[in-house]
PDB file of C-alpha atoms in Angstrom:
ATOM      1  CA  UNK A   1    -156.358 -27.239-190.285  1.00  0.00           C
ATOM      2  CA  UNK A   2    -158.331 -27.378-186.930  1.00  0.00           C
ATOM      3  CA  UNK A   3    -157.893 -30.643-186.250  1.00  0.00           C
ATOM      4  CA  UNK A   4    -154.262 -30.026-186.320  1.00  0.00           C
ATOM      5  CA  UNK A   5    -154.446 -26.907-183.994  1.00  0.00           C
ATOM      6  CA  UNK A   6    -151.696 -27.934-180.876  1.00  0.00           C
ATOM      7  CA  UNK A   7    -152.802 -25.245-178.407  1.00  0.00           C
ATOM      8  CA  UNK A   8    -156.201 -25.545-179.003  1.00  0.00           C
ATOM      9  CA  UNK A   9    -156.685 -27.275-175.472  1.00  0.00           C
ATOM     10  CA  UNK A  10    -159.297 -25.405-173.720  1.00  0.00           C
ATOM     11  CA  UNK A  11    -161.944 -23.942-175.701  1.00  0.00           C
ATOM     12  CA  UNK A  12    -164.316 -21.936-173.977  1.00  0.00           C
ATOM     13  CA  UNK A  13    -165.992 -19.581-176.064  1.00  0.00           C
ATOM     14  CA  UNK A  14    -166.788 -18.653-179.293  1.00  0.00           C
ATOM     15  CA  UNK A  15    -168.611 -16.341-181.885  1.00  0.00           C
ATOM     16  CA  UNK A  16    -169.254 -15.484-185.546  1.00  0.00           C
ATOM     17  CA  UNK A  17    -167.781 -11.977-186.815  1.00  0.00           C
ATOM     18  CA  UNK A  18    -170.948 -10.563-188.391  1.00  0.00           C
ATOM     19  CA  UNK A  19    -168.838  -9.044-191.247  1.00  0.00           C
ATOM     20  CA  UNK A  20    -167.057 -11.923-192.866  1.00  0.00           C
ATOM     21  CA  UNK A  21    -168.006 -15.059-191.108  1.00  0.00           C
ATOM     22  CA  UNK A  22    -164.780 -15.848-189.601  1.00  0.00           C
ATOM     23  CA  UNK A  23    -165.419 -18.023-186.321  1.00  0.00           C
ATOM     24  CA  UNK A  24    -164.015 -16.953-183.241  1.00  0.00           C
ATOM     25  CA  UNK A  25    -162.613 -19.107-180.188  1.00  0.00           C
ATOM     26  CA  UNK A  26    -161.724 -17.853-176.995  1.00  0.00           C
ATOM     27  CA  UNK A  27    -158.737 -20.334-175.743  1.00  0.00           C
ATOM     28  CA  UNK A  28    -157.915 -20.835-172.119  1.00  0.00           C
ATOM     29  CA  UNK A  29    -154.974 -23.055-172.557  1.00  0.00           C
ATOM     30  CA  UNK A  30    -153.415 -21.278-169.073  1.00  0.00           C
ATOM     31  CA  UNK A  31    -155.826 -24.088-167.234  1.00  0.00           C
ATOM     32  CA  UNK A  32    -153.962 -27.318-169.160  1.00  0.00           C
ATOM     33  CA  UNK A  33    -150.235 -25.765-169.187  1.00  0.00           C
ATOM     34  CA  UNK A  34    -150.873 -24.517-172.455  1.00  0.00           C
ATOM     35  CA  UNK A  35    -151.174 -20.752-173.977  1.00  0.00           C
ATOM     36  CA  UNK A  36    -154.386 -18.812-173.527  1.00  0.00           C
ATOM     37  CA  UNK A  37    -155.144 -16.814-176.850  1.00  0.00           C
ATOM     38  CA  UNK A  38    -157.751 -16.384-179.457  1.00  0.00           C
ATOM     39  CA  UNK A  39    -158.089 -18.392-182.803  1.00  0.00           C
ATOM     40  CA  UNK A  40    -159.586 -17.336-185.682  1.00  0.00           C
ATOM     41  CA  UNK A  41    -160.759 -20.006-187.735  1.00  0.00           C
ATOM     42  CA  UNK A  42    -162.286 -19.678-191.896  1.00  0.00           C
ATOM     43  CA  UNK A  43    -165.230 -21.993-191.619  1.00  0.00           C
ATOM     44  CA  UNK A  44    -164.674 -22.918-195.436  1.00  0.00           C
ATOM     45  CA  UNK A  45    -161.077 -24.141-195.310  1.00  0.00           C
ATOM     46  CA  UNK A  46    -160.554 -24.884-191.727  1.00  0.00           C
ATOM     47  CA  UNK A  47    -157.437 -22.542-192.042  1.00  0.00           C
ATOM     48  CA  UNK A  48    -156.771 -20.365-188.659  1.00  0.00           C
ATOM     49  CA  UNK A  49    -154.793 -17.788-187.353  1.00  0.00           C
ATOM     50  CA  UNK A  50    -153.665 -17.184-184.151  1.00  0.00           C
ATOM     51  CA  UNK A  51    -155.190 -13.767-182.705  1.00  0.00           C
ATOM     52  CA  UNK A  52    -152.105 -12.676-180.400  1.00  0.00           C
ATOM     53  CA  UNK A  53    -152.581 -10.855-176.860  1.00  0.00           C
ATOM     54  CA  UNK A  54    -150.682  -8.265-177.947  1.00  0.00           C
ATOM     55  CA  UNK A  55    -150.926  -6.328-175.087  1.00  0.00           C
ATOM     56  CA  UNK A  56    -150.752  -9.182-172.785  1.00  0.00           C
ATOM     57  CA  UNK A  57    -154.633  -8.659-171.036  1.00  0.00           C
ATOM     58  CA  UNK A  58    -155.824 -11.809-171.810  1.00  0.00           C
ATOM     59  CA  UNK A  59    -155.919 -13.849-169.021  1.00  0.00           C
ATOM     60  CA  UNK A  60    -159.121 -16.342-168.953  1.00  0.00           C
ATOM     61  CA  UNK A  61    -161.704 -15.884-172.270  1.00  0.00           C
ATOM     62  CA  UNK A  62    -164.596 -16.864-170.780  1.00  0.00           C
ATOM     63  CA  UNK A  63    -167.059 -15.200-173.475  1.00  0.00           C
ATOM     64  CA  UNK A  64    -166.549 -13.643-176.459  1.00  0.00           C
ATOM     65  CA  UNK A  65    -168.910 -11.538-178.739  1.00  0.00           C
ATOM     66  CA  UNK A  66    -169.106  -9.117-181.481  1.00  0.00           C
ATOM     67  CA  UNK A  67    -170.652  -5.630-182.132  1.00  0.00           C
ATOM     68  CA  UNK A  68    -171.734  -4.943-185.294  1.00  0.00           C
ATOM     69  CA  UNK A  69    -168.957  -2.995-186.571  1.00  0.00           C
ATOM     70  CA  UNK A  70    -166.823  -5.843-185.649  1.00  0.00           C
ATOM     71  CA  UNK A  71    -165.226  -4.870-182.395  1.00  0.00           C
ATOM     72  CA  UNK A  72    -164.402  -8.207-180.077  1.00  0.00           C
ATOM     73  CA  UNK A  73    -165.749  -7.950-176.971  1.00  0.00           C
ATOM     74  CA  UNK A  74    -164.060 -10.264-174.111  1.00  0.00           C
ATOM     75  CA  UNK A  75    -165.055 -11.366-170.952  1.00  0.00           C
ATOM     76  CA  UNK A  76    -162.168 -12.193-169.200  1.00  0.00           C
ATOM     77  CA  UNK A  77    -161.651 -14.670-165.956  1.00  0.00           C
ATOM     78  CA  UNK A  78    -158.679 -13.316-165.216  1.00  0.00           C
ATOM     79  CA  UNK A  79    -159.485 -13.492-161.841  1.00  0.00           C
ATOM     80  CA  UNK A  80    -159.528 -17.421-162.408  1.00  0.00           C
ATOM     81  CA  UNK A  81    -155.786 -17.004-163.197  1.00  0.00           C
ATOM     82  CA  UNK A  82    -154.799 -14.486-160.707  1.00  0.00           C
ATOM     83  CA  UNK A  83    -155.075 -11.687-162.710  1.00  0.00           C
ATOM     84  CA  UNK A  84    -158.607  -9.580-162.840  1.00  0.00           C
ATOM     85  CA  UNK A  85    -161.691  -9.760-164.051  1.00  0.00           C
ATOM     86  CA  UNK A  86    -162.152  -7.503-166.999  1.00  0.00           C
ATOM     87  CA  UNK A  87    -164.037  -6.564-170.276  1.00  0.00           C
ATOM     88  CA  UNK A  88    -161.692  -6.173-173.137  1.00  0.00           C
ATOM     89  CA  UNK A  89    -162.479  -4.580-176.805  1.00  0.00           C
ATOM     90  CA  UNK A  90    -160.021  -5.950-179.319  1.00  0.00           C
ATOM     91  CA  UNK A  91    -159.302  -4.604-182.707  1.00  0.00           C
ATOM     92  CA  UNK A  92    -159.170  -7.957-184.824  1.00  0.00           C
ATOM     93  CA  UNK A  93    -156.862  -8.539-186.293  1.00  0.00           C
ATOM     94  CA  UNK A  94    -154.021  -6.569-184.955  1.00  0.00           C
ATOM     95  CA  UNK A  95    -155.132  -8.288-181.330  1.00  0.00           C
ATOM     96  CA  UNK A  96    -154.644  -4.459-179.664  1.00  0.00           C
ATOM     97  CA  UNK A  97    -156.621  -4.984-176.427  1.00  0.00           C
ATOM     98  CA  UNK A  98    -158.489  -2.330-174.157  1.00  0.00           C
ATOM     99  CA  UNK A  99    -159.914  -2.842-171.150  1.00  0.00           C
ATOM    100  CA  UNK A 100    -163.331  -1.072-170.880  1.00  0.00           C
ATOM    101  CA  UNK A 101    -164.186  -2.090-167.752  1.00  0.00           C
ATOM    102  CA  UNK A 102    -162.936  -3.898-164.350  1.00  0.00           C
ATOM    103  CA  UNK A 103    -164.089  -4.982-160.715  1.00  0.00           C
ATOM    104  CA  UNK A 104    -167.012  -3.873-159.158  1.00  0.00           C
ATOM    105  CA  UNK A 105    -169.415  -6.614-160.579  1.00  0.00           C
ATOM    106  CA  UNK A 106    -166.890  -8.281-162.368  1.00  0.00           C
ATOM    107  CA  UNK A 107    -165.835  -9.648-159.116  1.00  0.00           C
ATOM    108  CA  UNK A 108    -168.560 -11.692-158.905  1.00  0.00           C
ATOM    109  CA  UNK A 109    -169.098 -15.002-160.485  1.00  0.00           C
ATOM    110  CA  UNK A 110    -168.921 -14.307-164.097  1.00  0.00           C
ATOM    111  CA  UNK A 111    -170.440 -15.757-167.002  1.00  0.00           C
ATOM    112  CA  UNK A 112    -171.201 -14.143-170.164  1.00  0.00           C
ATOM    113  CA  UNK A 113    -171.078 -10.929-172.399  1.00  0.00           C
ATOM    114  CA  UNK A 114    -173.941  -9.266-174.823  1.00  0.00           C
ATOM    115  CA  UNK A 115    -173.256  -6.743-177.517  1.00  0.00           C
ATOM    116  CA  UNK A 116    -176.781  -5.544-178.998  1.00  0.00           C
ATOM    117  CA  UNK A 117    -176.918  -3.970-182.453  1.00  0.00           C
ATOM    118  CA  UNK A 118    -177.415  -0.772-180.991  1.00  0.00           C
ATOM    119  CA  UNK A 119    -173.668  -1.374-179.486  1.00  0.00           C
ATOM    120  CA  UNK A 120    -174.795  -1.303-175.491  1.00  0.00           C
ATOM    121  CA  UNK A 121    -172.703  -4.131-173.860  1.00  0.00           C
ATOM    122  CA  UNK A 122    -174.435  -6.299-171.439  1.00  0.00           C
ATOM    123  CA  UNK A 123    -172.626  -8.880-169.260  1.00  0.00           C
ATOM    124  CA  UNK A 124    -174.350 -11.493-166.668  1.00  0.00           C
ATOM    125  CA  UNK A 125    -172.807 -12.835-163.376  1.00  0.00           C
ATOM    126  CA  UNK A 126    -174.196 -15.951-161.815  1.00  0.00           C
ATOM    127  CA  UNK A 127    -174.125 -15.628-158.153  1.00  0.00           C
ATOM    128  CA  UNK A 128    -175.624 -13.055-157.445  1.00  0.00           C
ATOM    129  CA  UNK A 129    -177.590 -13.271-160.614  1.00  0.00           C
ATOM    130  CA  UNK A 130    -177.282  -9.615-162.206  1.00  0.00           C
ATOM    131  CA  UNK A 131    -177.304  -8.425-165.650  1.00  0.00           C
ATOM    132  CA  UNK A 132    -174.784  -5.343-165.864  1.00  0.00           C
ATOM    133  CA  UNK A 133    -174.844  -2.649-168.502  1.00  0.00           C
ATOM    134  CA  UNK A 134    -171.174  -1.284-169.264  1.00  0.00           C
ATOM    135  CA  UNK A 135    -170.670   2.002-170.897  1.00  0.00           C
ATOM    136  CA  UNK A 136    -167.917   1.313-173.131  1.00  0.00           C
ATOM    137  CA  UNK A 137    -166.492   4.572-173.166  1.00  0.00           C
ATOM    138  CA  UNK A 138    -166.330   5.323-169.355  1.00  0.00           C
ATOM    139  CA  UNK A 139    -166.871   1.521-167.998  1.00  0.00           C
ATOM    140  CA  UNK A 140    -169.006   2.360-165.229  1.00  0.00           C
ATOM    141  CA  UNK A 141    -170.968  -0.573-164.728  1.00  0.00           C
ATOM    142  CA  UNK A 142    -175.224  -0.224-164.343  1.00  0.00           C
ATOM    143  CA  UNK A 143    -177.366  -2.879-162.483  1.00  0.00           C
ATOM    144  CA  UNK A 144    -180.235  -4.254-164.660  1.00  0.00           C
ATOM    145  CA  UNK A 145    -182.636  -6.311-161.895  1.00  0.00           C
ATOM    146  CA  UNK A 146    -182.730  -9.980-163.152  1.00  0.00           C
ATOM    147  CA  UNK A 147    -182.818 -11.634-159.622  1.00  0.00           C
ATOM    148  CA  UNK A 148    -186.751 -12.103-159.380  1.00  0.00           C
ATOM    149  CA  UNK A 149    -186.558 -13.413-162.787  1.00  0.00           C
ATOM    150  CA  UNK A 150    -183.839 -15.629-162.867  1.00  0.00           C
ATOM    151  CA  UNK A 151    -182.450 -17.858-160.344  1.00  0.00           C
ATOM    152  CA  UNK A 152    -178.620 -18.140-161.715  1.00  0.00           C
ATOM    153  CA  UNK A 153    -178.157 -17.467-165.768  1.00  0.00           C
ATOM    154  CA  UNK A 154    -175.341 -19.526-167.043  1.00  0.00           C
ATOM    155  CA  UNK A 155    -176.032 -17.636-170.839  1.00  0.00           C
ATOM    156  CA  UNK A 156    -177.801 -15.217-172.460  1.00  0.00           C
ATOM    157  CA  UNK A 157    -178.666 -13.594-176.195  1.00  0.00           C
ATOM    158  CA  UNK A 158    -180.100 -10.733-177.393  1.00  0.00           C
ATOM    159  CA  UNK A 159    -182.880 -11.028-179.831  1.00  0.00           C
ATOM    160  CA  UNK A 160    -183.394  -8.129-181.959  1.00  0.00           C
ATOM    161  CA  UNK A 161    -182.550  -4.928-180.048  1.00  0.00           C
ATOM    162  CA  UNK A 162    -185.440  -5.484-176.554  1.00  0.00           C
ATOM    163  CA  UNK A 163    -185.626  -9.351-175.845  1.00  0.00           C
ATOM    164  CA  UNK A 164    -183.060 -10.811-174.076  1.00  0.00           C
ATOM    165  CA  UNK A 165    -183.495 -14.944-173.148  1.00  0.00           C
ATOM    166  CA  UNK A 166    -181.598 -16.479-170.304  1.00  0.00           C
ATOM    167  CA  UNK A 167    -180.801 -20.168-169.979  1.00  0.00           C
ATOM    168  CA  UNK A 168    -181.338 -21.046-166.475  1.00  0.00           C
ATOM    169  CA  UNK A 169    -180.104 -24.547-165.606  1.00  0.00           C
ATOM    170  CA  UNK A 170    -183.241 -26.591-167.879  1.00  0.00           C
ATOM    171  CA  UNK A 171    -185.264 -23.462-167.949  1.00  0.00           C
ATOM    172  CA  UNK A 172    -185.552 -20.644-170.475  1.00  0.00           C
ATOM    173  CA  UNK A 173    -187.126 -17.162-169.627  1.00  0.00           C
ATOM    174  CA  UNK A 174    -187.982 -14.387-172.597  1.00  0.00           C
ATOM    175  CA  UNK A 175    -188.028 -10.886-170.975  1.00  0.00           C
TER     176      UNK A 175
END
């Protein structure tokens, strides 16, 4: 069960698969002299699975999120770790990971990822406060102005497939 979970140290993100329920939760035991990995928990039994880095990319799971076919999307600190920055795509549950996209922005203070039903992926630094659009076939990275709007987003969410709310310290803003 969870509560019995030994590497389970340093939780720092987490997300619903939107085709079976299955909870998520990006571990970044590397910070307590532990193992950094993902778990996948069943909500009904408390039962989990350890989601292995197969490919060795994850570093620093800062956020996690799915598309809706599925596909884990990973922001990873590496950089925190002294590896790099990076978007991954995992294929749960093998835990094959691909890295869509590195530096440029990700360089910069990083702080969450967005996958909108339509599949674009979205991820937000904090200083300087941007909103980046990553094309996950090529990775270029796109600039999406948020600095008049918001003075440093910590976390954001899509609502529906045009709204996107930022949490700003104590303040929210819908745009």
């Amino acid at each position: 069960p969870v509560d019995q979970m030994g590497d389970f140290n340093v939780p720092v993100s987490v997300a619903v698969a939107p085709n079976n329920g299955l909870i998520y939760v990006g571990n970044a035991g590397n910070f307590a002299g532990g193992v950094t990995n993902l778990f996948e928990i069943d909500p009904d039994t408390g039962n989990y699975t350890i989601i292995p880095s197969v490919d060795g990319l994850i570093n620093v799971p800062l956020a996690i999120n799915f598309s809706n076919d599925a596909s884990l999307f990973v922001l990873d600190g590496g950089g925190f770790a002294g590896g790099i920055n990076q978007i991954l795509k995992i294929d749960v549950p093998q835990g094959t990971e691909t890295s869509i996209s590195a530096g440029n922005n990700l360089d910069n203070e990083i702080s969450d990822i967005m996958v909108t039903p339509s599949g674009a992926v979205y991820f937000v630094t904090s200083n300087p406060p941007l909103l980046i659009e990553v094309d996950p076939d090529t990775g270029n990275q796109f600039n999406v102005s948020i600095e008049s709007i918001v003075d440093k987003p910590s976390d954001a969410v899509w609502v529906y497939d045009t709204d996107l709310i930022f949490e700003d310290g104590f303040e929210t803003s819908n745009n």
